[in-house]
CSV table of C-alpha atoms in Angstrom, one decimal:
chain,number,residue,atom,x,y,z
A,43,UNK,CA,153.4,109.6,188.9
A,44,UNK,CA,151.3,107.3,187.2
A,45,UNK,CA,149.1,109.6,186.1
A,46,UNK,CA,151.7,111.9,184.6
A,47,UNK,CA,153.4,109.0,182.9
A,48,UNK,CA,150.2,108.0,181.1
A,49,UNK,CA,149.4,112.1,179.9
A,50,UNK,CA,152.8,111.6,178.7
A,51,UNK,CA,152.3,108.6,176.8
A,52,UNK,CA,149.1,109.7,175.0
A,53,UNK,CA,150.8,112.8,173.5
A,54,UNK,CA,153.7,110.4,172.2
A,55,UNK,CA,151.1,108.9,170.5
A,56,UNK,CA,149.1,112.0,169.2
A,57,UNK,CA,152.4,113.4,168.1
A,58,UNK,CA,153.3,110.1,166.1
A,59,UNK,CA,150.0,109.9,164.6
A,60,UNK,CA,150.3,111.8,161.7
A,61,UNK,CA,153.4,110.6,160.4
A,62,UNK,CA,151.8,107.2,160.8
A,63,UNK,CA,149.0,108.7,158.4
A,64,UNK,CA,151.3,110.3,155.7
A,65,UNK,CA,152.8,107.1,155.6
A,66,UNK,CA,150.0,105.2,155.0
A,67,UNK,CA,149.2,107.3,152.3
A,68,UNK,CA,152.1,106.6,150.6
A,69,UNK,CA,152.0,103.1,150.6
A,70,UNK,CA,148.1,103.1,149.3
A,71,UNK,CA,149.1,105.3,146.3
A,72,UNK,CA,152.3,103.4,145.7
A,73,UNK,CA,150.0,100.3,145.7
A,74,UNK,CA,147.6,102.0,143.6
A,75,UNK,CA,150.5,103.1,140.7
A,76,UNK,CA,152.0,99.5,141.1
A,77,UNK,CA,148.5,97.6,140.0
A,78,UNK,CA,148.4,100.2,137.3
A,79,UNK,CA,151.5,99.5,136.0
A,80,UNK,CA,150.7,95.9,136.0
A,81,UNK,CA,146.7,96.5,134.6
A,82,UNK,CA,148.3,98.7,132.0
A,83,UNK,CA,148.4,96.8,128.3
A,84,UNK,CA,151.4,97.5,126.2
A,85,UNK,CA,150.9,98.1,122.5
A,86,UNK,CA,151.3,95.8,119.6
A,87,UNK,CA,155.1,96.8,118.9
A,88,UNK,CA,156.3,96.8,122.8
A,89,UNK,CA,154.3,93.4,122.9
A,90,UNK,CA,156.1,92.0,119.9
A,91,UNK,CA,159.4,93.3,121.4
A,92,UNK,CA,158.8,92.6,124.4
A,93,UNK,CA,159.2,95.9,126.4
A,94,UNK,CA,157.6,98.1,128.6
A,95,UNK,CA,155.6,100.4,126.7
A,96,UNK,CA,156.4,103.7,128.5
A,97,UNK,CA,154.1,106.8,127.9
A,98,UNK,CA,155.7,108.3,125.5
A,99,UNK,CA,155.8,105.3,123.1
A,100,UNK,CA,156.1,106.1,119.1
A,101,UNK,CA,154.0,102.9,118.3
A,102,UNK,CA,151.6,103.2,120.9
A,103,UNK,CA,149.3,105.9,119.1
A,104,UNK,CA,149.4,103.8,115.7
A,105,UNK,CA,149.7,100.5,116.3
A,106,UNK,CA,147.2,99.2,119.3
A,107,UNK,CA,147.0,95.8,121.0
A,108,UNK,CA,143.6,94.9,119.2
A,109,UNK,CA,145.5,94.8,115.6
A,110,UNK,CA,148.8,93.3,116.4
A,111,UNK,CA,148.9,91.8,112.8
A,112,UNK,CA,149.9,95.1,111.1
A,113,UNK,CA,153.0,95.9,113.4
A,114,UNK,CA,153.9,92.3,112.6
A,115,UNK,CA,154.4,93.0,109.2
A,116,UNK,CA,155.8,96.1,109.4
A,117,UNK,CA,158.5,95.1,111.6
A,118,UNK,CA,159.1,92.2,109.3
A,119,UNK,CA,159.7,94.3,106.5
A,120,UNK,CA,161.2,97.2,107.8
A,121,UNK,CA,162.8,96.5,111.2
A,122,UNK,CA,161.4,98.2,114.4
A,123,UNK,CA,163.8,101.0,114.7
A,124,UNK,CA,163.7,102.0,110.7
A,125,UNK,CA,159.7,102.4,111.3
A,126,UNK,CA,160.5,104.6,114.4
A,127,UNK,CA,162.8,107.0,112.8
A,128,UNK,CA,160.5,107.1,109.8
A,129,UNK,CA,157.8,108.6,112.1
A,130,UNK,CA,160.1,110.8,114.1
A,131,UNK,CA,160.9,112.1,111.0
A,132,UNK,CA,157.7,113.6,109.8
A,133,UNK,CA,155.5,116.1,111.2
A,134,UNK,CA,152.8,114.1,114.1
A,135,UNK,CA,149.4,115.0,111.9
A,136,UNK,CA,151.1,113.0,109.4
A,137,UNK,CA,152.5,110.2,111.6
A,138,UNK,CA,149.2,108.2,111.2
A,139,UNK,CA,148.9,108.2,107.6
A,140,UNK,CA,152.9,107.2,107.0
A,141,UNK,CA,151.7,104.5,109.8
A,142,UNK,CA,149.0,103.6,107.0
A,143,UNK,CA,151.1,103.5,103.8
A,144,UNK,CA,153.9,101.2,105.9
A,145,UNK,CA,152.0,99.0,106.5
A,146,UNK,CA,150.0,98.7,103.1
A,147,UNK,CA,153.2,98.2,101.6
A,148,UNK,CA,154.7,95.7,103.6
A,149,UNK,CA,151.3,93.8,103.6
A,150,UNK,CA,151.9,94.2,99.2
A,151,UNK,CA,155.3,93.0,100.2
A,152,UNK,CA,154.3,89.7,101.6
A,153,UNK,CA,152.1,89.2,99.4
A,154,UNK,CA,154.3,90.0,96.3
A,155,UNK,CA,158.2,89.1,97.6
A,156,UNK,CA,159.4,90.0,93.8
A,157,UNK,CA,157.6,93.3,93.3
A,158,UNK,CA,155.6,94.5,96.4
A,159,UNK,CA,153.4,97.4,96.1
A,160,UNK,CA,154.9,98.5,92.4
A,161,UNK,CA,152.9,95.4,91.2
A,162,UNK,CA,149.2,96.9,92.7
A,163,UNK,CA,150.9,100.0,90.9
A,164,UNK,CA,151.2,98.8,87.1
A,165,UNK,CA,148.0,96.8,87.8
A,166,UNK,CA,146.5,100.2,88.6
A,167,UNK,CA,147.9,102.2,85.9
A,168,UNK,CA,146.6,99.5,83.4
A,169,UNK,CA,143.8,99.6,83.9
A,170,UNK,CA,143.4,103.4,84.0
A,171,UNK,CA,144.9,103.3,80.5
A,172,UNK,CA,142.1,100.8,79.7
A,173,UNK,CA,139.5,103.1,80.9
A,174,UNK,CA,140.9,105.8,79.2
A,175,UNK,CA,140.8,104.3,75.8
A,176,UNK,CA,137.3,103.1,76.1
A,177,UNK,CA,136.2,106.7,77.1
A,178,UNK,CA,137.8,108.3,74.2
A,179,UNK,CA,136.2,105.5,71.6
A,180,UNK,CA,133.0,106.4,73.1
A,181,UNK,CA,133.7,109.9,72.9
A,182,UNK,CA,134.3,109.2,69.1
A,183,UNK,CA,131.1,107.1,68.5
A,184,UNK,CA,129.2,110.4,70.1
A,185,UNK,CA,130.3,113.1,68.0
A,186,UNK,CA,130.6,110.6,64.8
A,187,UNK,CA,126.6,110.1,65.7
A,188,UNK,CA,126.2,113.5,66.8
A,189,UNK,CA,127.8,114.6,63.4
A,190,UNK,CA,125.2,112.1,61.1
A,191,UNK,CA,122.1,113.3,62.9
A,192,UNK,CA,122.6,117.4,61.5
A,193,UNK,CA,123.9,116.1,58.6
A,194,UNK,CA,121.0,113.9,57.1
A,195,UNK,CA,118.4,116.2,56.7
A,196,UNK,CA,120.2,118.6,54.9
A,197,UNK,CA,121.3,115.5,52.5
A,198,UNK,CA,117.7,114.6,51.8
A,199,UNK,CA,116.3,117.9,51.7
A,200,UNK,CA,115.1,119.3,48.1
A,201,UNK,CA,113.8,122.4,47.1
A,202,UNK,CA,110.3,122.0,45.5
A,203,UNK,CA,111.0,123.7,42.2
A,204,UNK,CA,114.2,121.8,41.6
A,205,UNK,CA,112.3,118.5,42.4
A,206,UNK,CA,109.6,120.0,39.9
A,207,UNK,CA,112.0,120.7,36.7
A,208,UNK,CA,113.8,117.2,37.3
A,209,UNK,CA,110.2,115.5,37.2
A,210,UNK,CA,109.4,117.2,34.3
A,211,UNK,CA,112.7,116.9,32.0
A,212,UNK,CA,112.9,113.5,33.1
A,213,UNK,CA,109.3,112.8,31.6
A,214,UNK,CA,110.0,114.8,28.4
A,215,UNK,CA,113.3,113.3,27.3
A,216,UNK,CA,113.0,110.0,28.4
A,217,UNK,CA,112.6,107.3,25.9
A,218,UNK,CA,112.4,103.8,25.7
A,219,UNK,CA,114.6,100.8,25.1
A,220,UNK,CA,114.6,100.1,21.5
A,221,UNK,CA,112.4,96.9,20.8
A,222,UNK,CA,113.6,94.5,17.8
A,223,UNK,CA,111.4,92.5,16.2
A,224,UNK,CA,111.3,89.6,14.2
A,225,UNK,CA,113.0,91.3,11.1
A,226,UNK,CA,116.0,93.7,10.6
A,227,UNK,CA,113.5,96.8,11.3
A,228,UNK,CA,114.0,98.3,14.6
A,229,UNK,CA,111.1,100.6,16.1
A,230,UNK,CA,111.9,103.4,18.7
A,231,UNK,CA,108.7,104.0,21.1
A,232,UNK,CA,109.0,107.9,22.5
A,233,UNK,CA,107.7,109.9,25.3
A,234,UNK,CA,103.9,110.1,25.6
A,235,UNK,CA,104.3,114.1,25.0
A,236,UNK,CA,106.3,113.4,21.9
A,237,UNK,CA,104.0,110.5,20.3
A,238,UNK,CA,101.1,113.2,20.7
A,239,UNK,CA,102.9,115.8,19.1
A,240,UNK,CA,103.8,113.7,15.9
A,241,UNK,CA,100.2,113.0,15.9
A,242,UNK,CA,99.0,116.3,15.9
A,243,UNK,CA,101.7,116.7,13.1
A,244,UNK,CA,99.6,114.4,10.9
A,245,UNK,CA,96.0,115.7,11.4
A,246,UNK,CA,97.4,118.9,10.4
A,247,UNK,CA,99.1,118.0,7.5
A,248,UNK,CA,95.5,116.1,5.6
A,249,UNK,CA,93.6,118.8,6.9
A,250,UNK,CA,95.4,121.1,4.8
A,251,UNK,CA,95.3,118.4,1.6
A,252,UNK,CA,92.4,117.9,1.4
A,253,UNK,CA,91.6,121.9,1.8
A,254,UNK,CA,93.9,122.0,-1.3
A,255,UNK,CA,92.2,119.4,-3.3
């Protein structure tokens, strides 16, 4: 009898042994999501608002625990749920850059209560418009020198022959300023060519005199 009880009791306990197992199992894994859970960090926005940050969290792919500055200022200016719905709103390969302009402009916000980011706007534009104008004067300066440059030597270029005939009407027709001297008489000095000529003029006139005589 006590033999048989004994067989009987060690197949209880083979029987039951496998349920023990499963249930172990369970408890280790159980264990094992419950320190995950608790190792798990929550990202900037569900750490600001204090929440659990579940997997499928808007914030969590733009706004991580290491920067929790930028989802400050966002949901200063903006309000946590206005941010969400803004990304929900737009297609997710352009959630990171809307992520990226909200928070530029509620930084420019802070910064600027009275005109935000439209101030780093006009800034911007003006000086655009002063880049532009300083372009187009040197543009001007360019062509103006450009211009000059084929310009001047056809200015100062002169045929030969031209340069020729002035030289020598200039010689033959130029005369001197009148000298006065001490009386009424006033004497008129020509050209060299025309001094020689009268002088020629002479000789020939005693030649022939005294050829007459």
């Amino acid at each position: 009898m006590n033999m048989q009880s004994r067989s009987g009791d060690e197949t209880r306990t083979r029987e039951s042994s496998p349920d023990q197992g499963t249930n172990m199992n369970n408890i280790m894994q159980g264990q094992a999501q419950g320190a995950n859970s608790r190792t798990a960090i929550p990202c900037a926005a569900c750490k600001l608002l204090r929440r659990k940050c579940v997997q499928e969290c808007p914030f969590a792919p733009y706004f991580p625990p290491t920067e929790p500055h930028k989802f400050a200022s966002v949901h200063k200016i903006f309000g946590a749920s206005n941010v969400s719905k803004m990304l929900m709103e737009v297609p997710e390969h352009q959630r990171a850059d809307v992520a990226n302009s909200l928070v530029y402009e509620a930084n420019a916000r802070i910064r600027d209560p009275v005109y935000g980011c439209l101030g780093a706007i006009s800034t911007l534009q003006q000086e655009a418009q002063a880049l532009q104008s300083e372009l187009h004067a040197v543009r001007t300066q360019i062509m103006r020198y450009s211009g000059a440059s084929l310009v001047a030597p056809l200015a100062f270029k002169v045929p030969s022959s031209i340069a020729i005939h002035v030289s020598s009407t200039s010689l033959s027709s130029s005369t001197q300023t009148t000298v006065n001297s001490g009386s009424n008489e006033q004497y008129t000095m020509g050209s060299p060519e025309s001094t020689m000529a009268s002088v020629d003029l002479k000789d020939h006139y005693w030649s022939q005199l005294h050829q007459s005589c």
